[in-house]
PDB file of C-alpha atoms in Angstrom:
ATOM      1  CA  UNK L   3       3.772 -34.990   3.910  1.00  0.00           C
ATOM      2  CA  UNK L   4       4.672 -31.322   4.230  1.00  0.00           C
ATOM      3  CA  UNK L   5       6.255 -29.926   7.371  1.00  0.00           C
ATOM      4  CA  UNK L   6       3.968 -27.357   8.930  1.00  0.00           C
ATOM      5  CA  UNK L   7       4.833 -24.399  11.122  1.00  0.00           C
ATOM      6  CA  UNK L   8       2.380 -22.824  13.553  1.00  0.00           C
ATOM      7  CA  UNK L   9       3.225 -19.498  15.192  1.00  0.00           C
ATOM      8  CA  UNK L  10       1.292 -18.651  18.346  1.00  0.00           C
ATOM      9  CA  UNK L  11       1.599 -14.932  19.095  1.00  0.00           C
ATOM     10  CA  UNK L  12       1.149 -12.912  22.297  1.00  0.00           C
ATOM     11  CA  UNK L  13      -2.658 -13.008  21.983  1.00  0.00           C
ATOM     12  CA  UNK L  14      -2.808 -16.772  21.429  1.00  0.00           C
ATOM     13  CA  UNK L  15      -3.646 -16.306  17.766  1.00  0.00           C
ATOM     14  CA  UNK L  16      -2.316 -19.017  15.488  1.00  0.00           C
ATOM     15  CA  UNK L  17      -0.659 -18.427  12.122  1.00  0.00           C
ATOM     16  CA  UNK L  18      -0.013 -21.494   9.977  1.00  0.00           C
ATOM     17  CA  UNK L  19       2.604 -22.002   7.295  1.00  0.00           C
ATOM     18  CA  UNK L  20       2.855 -25.042   5.014  1.00  0.00           C
ATOM     19  CA  UNK L  21      -0.496 -26.571   5.895  1.00  0.00           C
ATOM     20  CA  UNK L  22      -0.154 -30.321   6.395  1.00  0.00           C
ATOM     21  CA  UNK L  23      -1.603 -32.865   4.011  1.00  0.00           C
ATOM     22  CA  UNK L  24      -3.149 -35.830   5.768  1.00  0.00           C
ATOM     23  CA  UNK L  25      -1.221 -39.008   4.899  1.00  0.00           C
ATOM     24  CA  UNK L  26      -3.037 -41.961   3.426  1.00  0.00           C
ATOM     25  CA  UNK L  27      -3.635 -45.012   5.573  1.00  0.00           C
ATOM     26  CA  UNK L  28      -1.400 -47.984   4.835  1.00  0.00           C
ATOM     27  CA  UNK L  29      -3.015 -50.824   2.883  1.00  0.00           C
ATOM     28  CA  UNK L  30      -4.612 -53.621   4.913  1.00  0.00           C
ATOM     29  CA  UNK L  31      -2.949 -57.002   4.669  1.00  0.00           C
ATOM     30  CA  UNK L  32      -5.500 -59.794   4.122  1.00  0.00           C
ATOM     31  CA  UNK L  33      -3.395 -62.123   6.314  1.00  0.00           C
ATOM     32  CA  UNK L  34      -3.752 -59.743   9.243  1.00  0.00           C
ATOM     33  CA  UNK L  35      -6.041 -60.639  12.104  1.00  0.00           C
ATOM     34  CA  UNK L  36      -8.149 -57.677  11.014  1.00  0.00           C
ATOM     35  CA  UNK L  37     -10.150 -58.756   7.963  1.00  0.00           C
ATOM     36  CA  UNK L  38     -13.441 -57.929   6.352  1.00  0.00           C
ATOM     37  CA  UNK L  39     -15.300 -60.234   8.720  1.00  0.00           C
ATOM     38  CA  UNK L  40     -13.979 -58.507  11.810  1.00  0.00           C
ATOM     39  CA  UNK L  41     -14.558 -54.822  11.091  1.00  0.00           C
ATOM     40  CA  UNK L  42     -15.901 -54.084  14.548  1.00  0.00           C
ATOM     41  CA  UNK L  43     -12.820 -55.421  16.276  1.00  0.00           C
ATOM     42  CA  UNK L  44     -10.458 -53.445  14.048  1.00  0.00           C
ATOM     43  CA  UNK L  45     -10.980 -49.707  14.083  1.00  0.00           C
ATOM     44  CA  UNK L  46      -8.830 -47.067  12.423  1.00  0.00           C
ATOM     45  CA  UNK L  47      -6.449 -45.481  14.872  1.00  0.00           C
ATOM     46  CA  UNK L  48      -6.411 -41.650  14.847  1.00  0.00           C
ATOM     47  CA  UNK L  49      -3.395 -40.117  13.178  1.00  0.00           C
ATOM     48  CA  UNK L  50      -1.056 -38.442  15.643  1.00  0.00           C
ATOM     49  CA  UNK L  51       0.679 -35.288  14.445  1.00  0.00           C
ATOM     50  CA  UNK L  52       4.175 -35.318  15.862  1.00  0.00           C
ATOM     51  CA  UNK L  53       4.746 -31.840  17.200  1.00  0.00           C
ATOM     52  CA  UNK L  54       7.942 -30.046  18.149  1.00  0.00           C
ATOM     53  CA  UNK L  55       6.991 -27.270  20.550  1.00  0.00           C
ATOM     54  CA  UNK L  56       9.412 -24.363  20.951  1.00  0.00           C
ATOM     55  CA  UNK L  57       9.076 -21.379  23.310  1.00  0.00           C
ATOM     56  CA  UNK L  58      11.167 -18.390  22.247  1.00  0.00           C
ATOM     57  CA  UNK L  59      11.148 -14.645  22.549  1.00  0.00           C
ATOM     58  CA  UNK L  60       9.684 -12.846  19.534  1.00  0.00           C
ATOM     59  CA  UNK L  61      13.050 -11.690  18.162  1.00  0.00           C
ATOM     60  CA  UNK L  62      14.725 -15.095  18.218  1.00  0.00           C
ATOM     61  CA  UNK L  63      11.493 -16.743  17.134  1.00  0.00           C
ATOM     62  CA  UNK L  64      11.337 -14.571  14.052  1.00  0.00           C
ATOM     63  CA  UNK L  65      14.828 -15.680  13.027  1.00  0.00           C
ATOM     64  CA  UNK L  66      13.884 -19.320  13.541  1.00  0.00           C
ATOM     65  CA  UNK L  67      10.696 -18.867  11.529  1.00  0.00           C
ATOM     66  CA  UNK L  68      12.602 -17.397   8.601  1.00  0.00           C
ATOM     67  CA  UNK L  69      15.037 -20.321   8.682  1.00  0.00           C
ATOM     68  CA  UNK L  70      12.175 -22.825   8.695  1.00  0.00           C
ATOM     69  CA  UNK L  71      10.449 -21.079   5.799  1.00  0.00           C
ATOM     70  CA  UNK L  72      13.548 -20.653   3.652  1.00  0.00           C
ATOM     71  CA  UNK L  73      15.762 -23.662   4.423  1.00  0.00           C
ATOM     72  CA  UNK L  74      14.485 -26.828   2.759  1.00  0.00           C
ATOM     73  CA  UNK L  75      17.407 -28.797   4.218  1.00  0.00           C
ATOM     74  CA  UNK L  76      16.364 -27.885   7.761  1.00  0.00           C
ATOM     75  CA  UNK L  77      12.760 -28.888   7.107  1.00  0.00           C
ATOM     76  CA  UNK L  78      13.811 -32.203   5.583  1.00  0.00           C
ATOM     77  CA  UNK L  79      16.112 -32.908   8.526  1.00  0.00           C
ATOM     78  CA  UNK L  80      13.370 -32.292  11.082  1.00  0.00           C
ATOM     79  CA  UNK L  81      10.853 -34.280   9.115  1.00  0.00           C
ATOM     80  CA  UNK L  82      12.854 -37.312   8.052  1.00  0.00           C
ATOM     81  CA  UNK L  83      15.480 -37.592  10.783  1.00  0.00           C
ATOM     82  CA  UNK L  84      13.304 -36.720  13.775  1.00  0.00           C
ATOM     83  CA  UNK L  85       9.814 -37.446  12.502  1.00  0.00           C
ATOM     84  CA  UNK L  86       8.591 -33.909  13.138  1.00  0.00           C
ATOM     85  CA  UNK L  87       5.430 -32.994  11.223  1.00  0.00           C
ATOM     86  CA  UNK L  88       4.500 -29.765  13.011  1.00  0.00           C
ATOM     87  CA  UNK L  89       6.742 -27.102  14.561  1.00  0.00           C
ATOM     88  CA  UNK L  90       4.710 -25.233  17.156  1.00  0.00           C
ATOM     89  CA  UNK L  91       6.443 -21.916  17.796  1.00  0.00           C
ATOM     90  CA  UNK L  92       5.148 -20.013  20.820  1.00  0.00           C
ATOM     91  CA  UNK L  93       6.316 -16.409  20.984  1.00  0.00           C
ATOM     92  CA  UNK L  94       7.019 -14.587  24.209  1.00  0.00           C
ATOM     93  CA  UNK L  95       7.865 -10.906  24.782  1.00  0.00           C
ATOM     94  CA  UNK L  96      11.631 -10.346  24.718  1.00  0.00           C
ATOM     95  CA  UNK L  97      13.378  -9.350  27.913  1.00  0.00           C
ATOM     96  CA  UNK L  98      14.697  -6.227  26.215  1.00  0.00           C
ATOM     97  CA  UNK L  99      13.495  -4.585  23.020  1.00  0.00           C
ATOM     98  CA  UNK L 100      16.049  -3.995  20.304  1.00  0.00           C
ATOM     99  CA  UNK L 101      16.366  -0.998  18.012  1.00  0.00           C
ATOM    100  CA  UNK L 102      16.205  -1.546  14.276  1.00  0.00           C
ATOM    101  CA  UNK L 103      18.829   1.011  13.276  1.00  0.00           C
ATOM    102  CA  UNK L 104      18.542   0.268   9.566  1.00  0.00           C
ATOM    103  CA  UNK L 105      14.799   0.901   9.546  1.00  0.00           C
ATOM    104  CA  UNK L 106      15.284   3.972  11.742  1.00  0.00           C
ATOM    105  CA  UNK L 107      17.729   5.407   9.188  1.00  0.00           C
ATOM    106  CA  UNK L 108      15.305   4.698   6.348  1.00  0.00           C
ATOM    107  CA  UNK L 109      12.467   6.348   8.274  1.00  0.00           C
ATOM    108  CA  UNK L 110      14.571   9.393   9.159  1.00  0.00           C
ATOM    109  CA  UNK L 111      15.581   9.827   5.506  1.00  0.00           C
ATOM    110  CA  UNK L 112      11.931   9.541   4.395  1.00  0.00           C
ATOM    111  CA  UNK L 113      10.774  12.116   6.943  1.00  0.00           C
ATOM    112  CA  UNK L 114      13.573  14.493   5.960  1.00  0.00           C
ATOM    113  CA  UNK L 115      12.660  14.078   2.295  1.00  0.00           C
ATOM    114  CA  UNK L 116       9.008  14.876   2.996  1.00  0.00           C
ATOM    115  CA  UNK L 117       9.973  18.004   4.953  1.00  0.00           C
ATOM    116  CA  UNK L 118      12.181  19.228   2.115  1.00  0.00           C
ATOM    117  CA  UNK L 119       9.496  18.463  -0.457  1.00  0.00           C
ATOM    118  CA  UNK L 120       6.864  20.348   1.546  1.00  0.00           C
ATOM    119  CA  UNK L 121       9.229  23.309   1.751  1.00  0.00           C
ATOM    120  CA  UNK L 122       9.803  23.144  -1.999  1.00  0.00           C
ATOM    121  CA  UNK L 123       6.051  22.944  -2.632  1.00  0.00           C
ATOM    122  CA  UNK L 124       5.517  26.087  -0.573  1.00  0.00           C
ATOM    123  CA  UNK L 125       8.081  27.999  -2.630  1.00  0.00           C
ATOM    124  CA  UNK L 126       6.631  26.718  -5.894  1.00  0.00           C
ATOM    125  CA  UNK L 127       3.108  27.659  -4.811  1.00  0.00           C
ATOM    126  CA  UNK L 128       4.210  31.210  -4.021  1.00  0.00           C
ATOM    127  CA  UNK L 129       6.154  31.516  -7.257  1.00  0.00           C
ATOM    128  CA  UNK L 130       3.381  29.941  -9.309  1.00  0.00           C
ATOM    129  CA  UNK L 131       0.786  32.258  -7.799  1.00  0.00           C
ATOM    130  CA  UNK L 132       2.825  35.296  -8.790  1.00  0.00           C
ATOM    131  CA  UNK L 133       3.265  34.143 -12.379  1.00  0.00           C
ATOM    132  CA  UNK L 134      -0.398  33.152 -12.532  1.00  0.00           C
ATOM    133  CA  UNK L 135      -1.431  36.689 -11.529  1.00  0.00           C
ATOM    134  CA  UNK L 136       0.853  38.160 -14.196  1.00  0.00           C
ATOM    135  CA  UNK L 137      -0.552  35.628 -16.643  1.00  0.00           C
ATOM    136  CA  UNK L 138      -3.751  37.651 -16.815  1.00  0.00           C
ATOM    137  CA  UNK L 139      -1.832  40.204 -18.881  1.00  0.00           C
ATOM    138  CA  UNK L 140       1.157  38.322 -20.262  1.00  0.00           C
ATOM    139  CA  UNK L 141       0.859  34.947 -21.970  1.00  0.00           C
ATOM    140  CA  UNK L 142       4.523  34.186 -21.306  1.00  0.00           C
ATOM    141  CA  UNK L 143       3.884  34.414 -17.547  1.00  0.00           C
ATOM    142  CA  UNK L 144       0.859  32.141 -17.895  1.00  0.00           C
ATOM    143  CA  UNK L 145       3.052  29.600 -19.669  1.00  0.00           C
ATOM    144  CA  UNK L 146       5.630  29.799 -16.857  1.00  0.00           C
ATOM    145  CA  UNK L 147       2.891  29.329 -14.259  1.00  0.00           C
ATOM    146  CA  UNK L 148       1.799  26.182 -16.132  1.00  0.00           C
ATOM    147  CA  UNK L 149       5.342  24.802 -16.083  1.00  0.00           C
ATOM    148  CA  UNK L 150       5.549  25.412 -12.327  1.00  0.00           C
ATOM    149  CA  UNK L 151       2.271  23.539 -11.842  1.00  0.00           C
ATOM    150  CA  UNK L 152       3.667  20.603 -13.803  1.00  0.00           C
ATOM    151  CA  UNK L 153       6.710  20.537 -11.518  1.00  0.00           C
ATOM    152  CA  UNK L 154       4.384  20.488  -8.529  1.00  0.00           C
ATOM    153  CA  UNK L 155       2.480  17.629 -10.138  1.00  0.00           C
ATOM    154  CA  UNK L 156       5.703  15.629 -10.473  1.00  0.00           C
ATOM    155  CA  UNK L 157       6.327  16.126  -6.767  1.00  0.00           C
ATOM    156  CA  UNK L 158       2.758  15.033  -6.006  1.00  0.00           C
ATOM    157  CA  UNK L 159       3.309  11.869  -8.039  1.00  0.00           C
ATOM    158  CA  UNK L 160       6.529  11.203  -6.149  1.00  0.00           C
ATOM    159  CA  UNK L 161       4.774  11.608  -2.803  1.00  0.00           C
ATOM    160  CA  UNK L 162       1.835   9.492  -3.935  1.00  0.00           C
ATOM    161  CA  UNK L 163      -0.695  12.074  -2.725  1.00  0.00           C
ATOM    162  CA  UNK L 164      -3.764  12.008  -5.042  1.00  0.00           C
ATOM    163  CA  UNK L 165      -5.271  15.162  -3.510  1.00  0.00           C
ATOM    164  CA  UNK L 166      -2.076  17.128  -4.057  1.00  0.00           C
ATOM    165  CA  UNK L 167      -1.999  15.852  -7.627  1.00  0.00           C
ATOM    166  CA  UNK L 168      -5.589  17.008  -8.164  1.00  0.00           C
ATOM    167  CA  UNK L 169      -4.801  20.506  -6.853  1.00  0.00           C
ATOM    168  CA  UNK L 170      -1.752  20.759  -9.124  1.00  0.00           C
ATOM    169  CA  UNK L 171      -3.868  19.804 -12.119  1.00  0.00           C
ATOM    170  CA  UNK L 172      -6.355  22.518 -11.213  1.00  0.00           C
ATOM    171  CA  UNK L 173      -3.518  25.045 -11.004  1.00  0.00           C
ATOM    172  CA  UNK L 174      -2.419  23.925 -14.439  1.00  0.00           C
ATOM    173  CA  UNK L 175      -5.969  24.336 -15.773  1.00  0.00           C
ATOM    174  CA  UNK L 176      -5.820  28.019 -14.804  1.00  0.00           C
ATOM    175  CA  UNK L 177      -2.745  28.379 -17.004  1.00  0.00           C
ATOM    176  CA  UNK L 178      -4.632  26.665 -19.836  1.00  0.00           C
ATOM    177  CA  UNK L 179      -7.521  29.103 -19.465  1.00  0.00           C
ATOM    178  CA  UNK L 180      -5.170  32.070 -19.552  1.00  0.00           C
ATOM    179  CA  UNK L 181      -3.580  30.736 -22.736  1.00  0.00           C
ATOM    180  CA  UNK L 182      -6.948  30.173 -24.402  1.00  0.00           C
ATOM    181  CA  UNK L 183      -6.912  26.349 -24.316  1.00  0.00           C
ATOM    182  CA  UNK L 184     -10.444  26.210 -22.923  1.00  0.00           C
ATOM    183  CA  UNK L 185     -11.476  22.750 -24.103  1.00  0.00           C
ATOM    184  CA  UNK L 186      -8.465  21.066 -22.511  1.00  0.00           C
ATOM    185  CA  UNK L 187      -9.023  23.054 -19.313  1.00  0.00           C
ATOM    186  CA  UNK L 188     -12.699  22.052 -19.279  1.00  0.00           C
ATOM    187  CA  UNK L 189     -11.905  18.325 -19.499  1.00  0.00           C
ATOM    188  CA  UNK L 190      -9.291  18.629 -16.774  1.00  0.00           C
ATOM    189  CA  UNK L 191     -11.601  20.492 -14.388  1.00  0.00           C
ATOM    190  CA  UNK L 192     -14.401  17.982 -14.947  1.00  0.00           C
ATOM    191  CA  UNK L 193     -12.087  15.062 -14.182  1.00  0.00           C
ATOM    192  CA  UNK L 194     -10.875  16.665 -10.952  1.00  0.00           C
ATOM    193  CA  UNK L 195     -14.419  17.601  -9.940  1.00  0.00           C
ATOM    194  CA  UNK L 196     -15.485  13.964 -10.353  1.00  0.00           C
ATOM    195  CA  UNK L 197     -12.554  12.893  -8.192  1.00  0.00           C
ATOM    196  CA  UNK L 198     -13.393  15.558  -5.596  1.00  0.00           C
ATOM    197  CA  UNK L 199     -17.039  14.440  -5.405  1.00  0.00           C
ATOM    198  CA  UNK L 200     -15.977  10.840  -4.831  1.00  0.00           C
ATOM    199  CA  UNK L 201     -13.667  11.907  -1.988  1.00  0.00           C
ATOM    200  CA  UNK L 202     -15.505  14.937  -0.639  1.00  0.00           C
ATOM    201  CA  UNK L 203     -15.277  13.654   2.939  1.00  0.00           C
ATOM    202  CA  UNK L 204     -11.475  13.941   2.745  1.00  0.00           C
ATOM    203  CA  UNK L 205     -10.986  17.297   1.046  1.00  0.00           C
ATOM    204  CA  UNK L 206     -13.806  19.843   0.772  1.00  0.00           C
ATOM    205  CA  UNK L 207     -11.437  22.492  -0.583  1.00  0.00           C
ATOM    206  CA  UNK L 208     -11.014  20.560  -3.786  1.00  0.00           C
ATOM    207  CA  UNK L 209     -14.699  20.901  -4.669  1.00  0.00           C
ATOM    208  CA  UNK L 210     -14.656  24.637  -3.988  1.00  0.00           C
ATOM    209  CA  UNK L 211     -11.549  25.022  -6.140  1.00  0.00           C
ATOM    210  CA  UNK L 212     -13.225  23.174  -9.006  1.00  0.00           C
ATOM    211  CA  UNK L 213     -16.352  25.342  -8.770  1.00  0.00           C
ATOM    212  CA  UNK L 214     -14.325  28.552  -8.634  1.00  0.00           C
ATOM    213  CA  UNK L 215     -12.148  27.682 -11.621  1.00  0.00           C
ATOM    214  CA  UNK L 216     -15.242  26.495 -13.504  1.00  0.00           C
ATOM    215  CA  UNK L 217     -16.802  29.942 -13.074  1.00  0.00           C
ATOM    216  CA  UNK L 218     -13.622  31.469 -14.475  1.00  0.00           C
ATOM    217  CA  UNK L 219     -13.853  29.086 -17.440  1.00  0.00           C
ATOM    218  CA  UNK L 220     -17.468  30.064 -18.102  1.00  0.00           C
ATOM    219  CA  UNK L 221     -16.497  33.722 -18.046  1.00  0.00           C
ATOM    220  CA  UNK L 222     -13.770  33.087 -20.635  1.00  0.00           C
ATOM    221  CA  UNK L 223     -16.248  31.256 -22.872  1.00  0.00           C
ATOM    222  CA  UNK L 224     -18.657  34.148 -22.549  1.00  0.00           C
ATOM    223  CA  UNK L 225     -15.953  36.680 -23.435  1.00  0.00           C
ATOM    224  CA  UNK L 226     -14.884  34.574 -26.428  1.00  0.00           C
ATOM    225  CA  UNK L 227     -18.460  34.371 -27.713  1.00  0.00           C
ATOM    226  CA  UNK L 228     -18.895  38.118 -27.346  1.00  0.00           C
ATOM    227  CA  UNK L 229     -15.689  38.785 -29.290  1.00  0.00           C
ATOM    228  CA  UNK L 230     -16.762  36.462 -32.048  1.00  0.00           C
ATOM    229  CA  UNK L 231     -20.229  37.990 -32.138  1.00  0.00           C
ATOM    230  CA  UNK L 232     -18.811  41.495 -32.269  1.00  0.00           C
TER     231      UNK L 232
END
């Protein structure tokens, strides 16, 4: 028999832990007054689940729940020493809310990190745009613009923002076009366009970026064909 814990929250919803297994009935002794010829007089008695009901505020109740879930000794003591099969924990609002300072510090650090990263992304976008414009004339500048886009992509991966990652890849594809790596740029633009179409309700700009860079790619292919034909 496994000790079960039921948590009843503010909205009377029940959350069960360690679901009980119904015990088997004890064997019937043939010498008992209840035998096969007297089935009607002897009926099975319903099993009674011995319940320990506890009313606590949500903060204290959470500590008790963690102890019940993690401490096998405590569960065995309640079950074997006191015959408890179900702990019914009813949560009540605490008289005074407490502040989780550790979580608040973690949240403040995360927010500060995001602000700094956004500031860094703005600087990188400005710097990358300048090198990208110069990349039309100088291949070295186009290469630098590509490296900046890769740095932005690393930041996007750190933030876990798929749309930012897609935009960084499109920026990098511009650098590939400027350096003459058209096939690689084509595959990258197609992949981002597929992603943009699947998530067009979230970011319409991504589709327009893909279409604009695709036109630039087509122009480069046309210029390459004309040079080869000439």
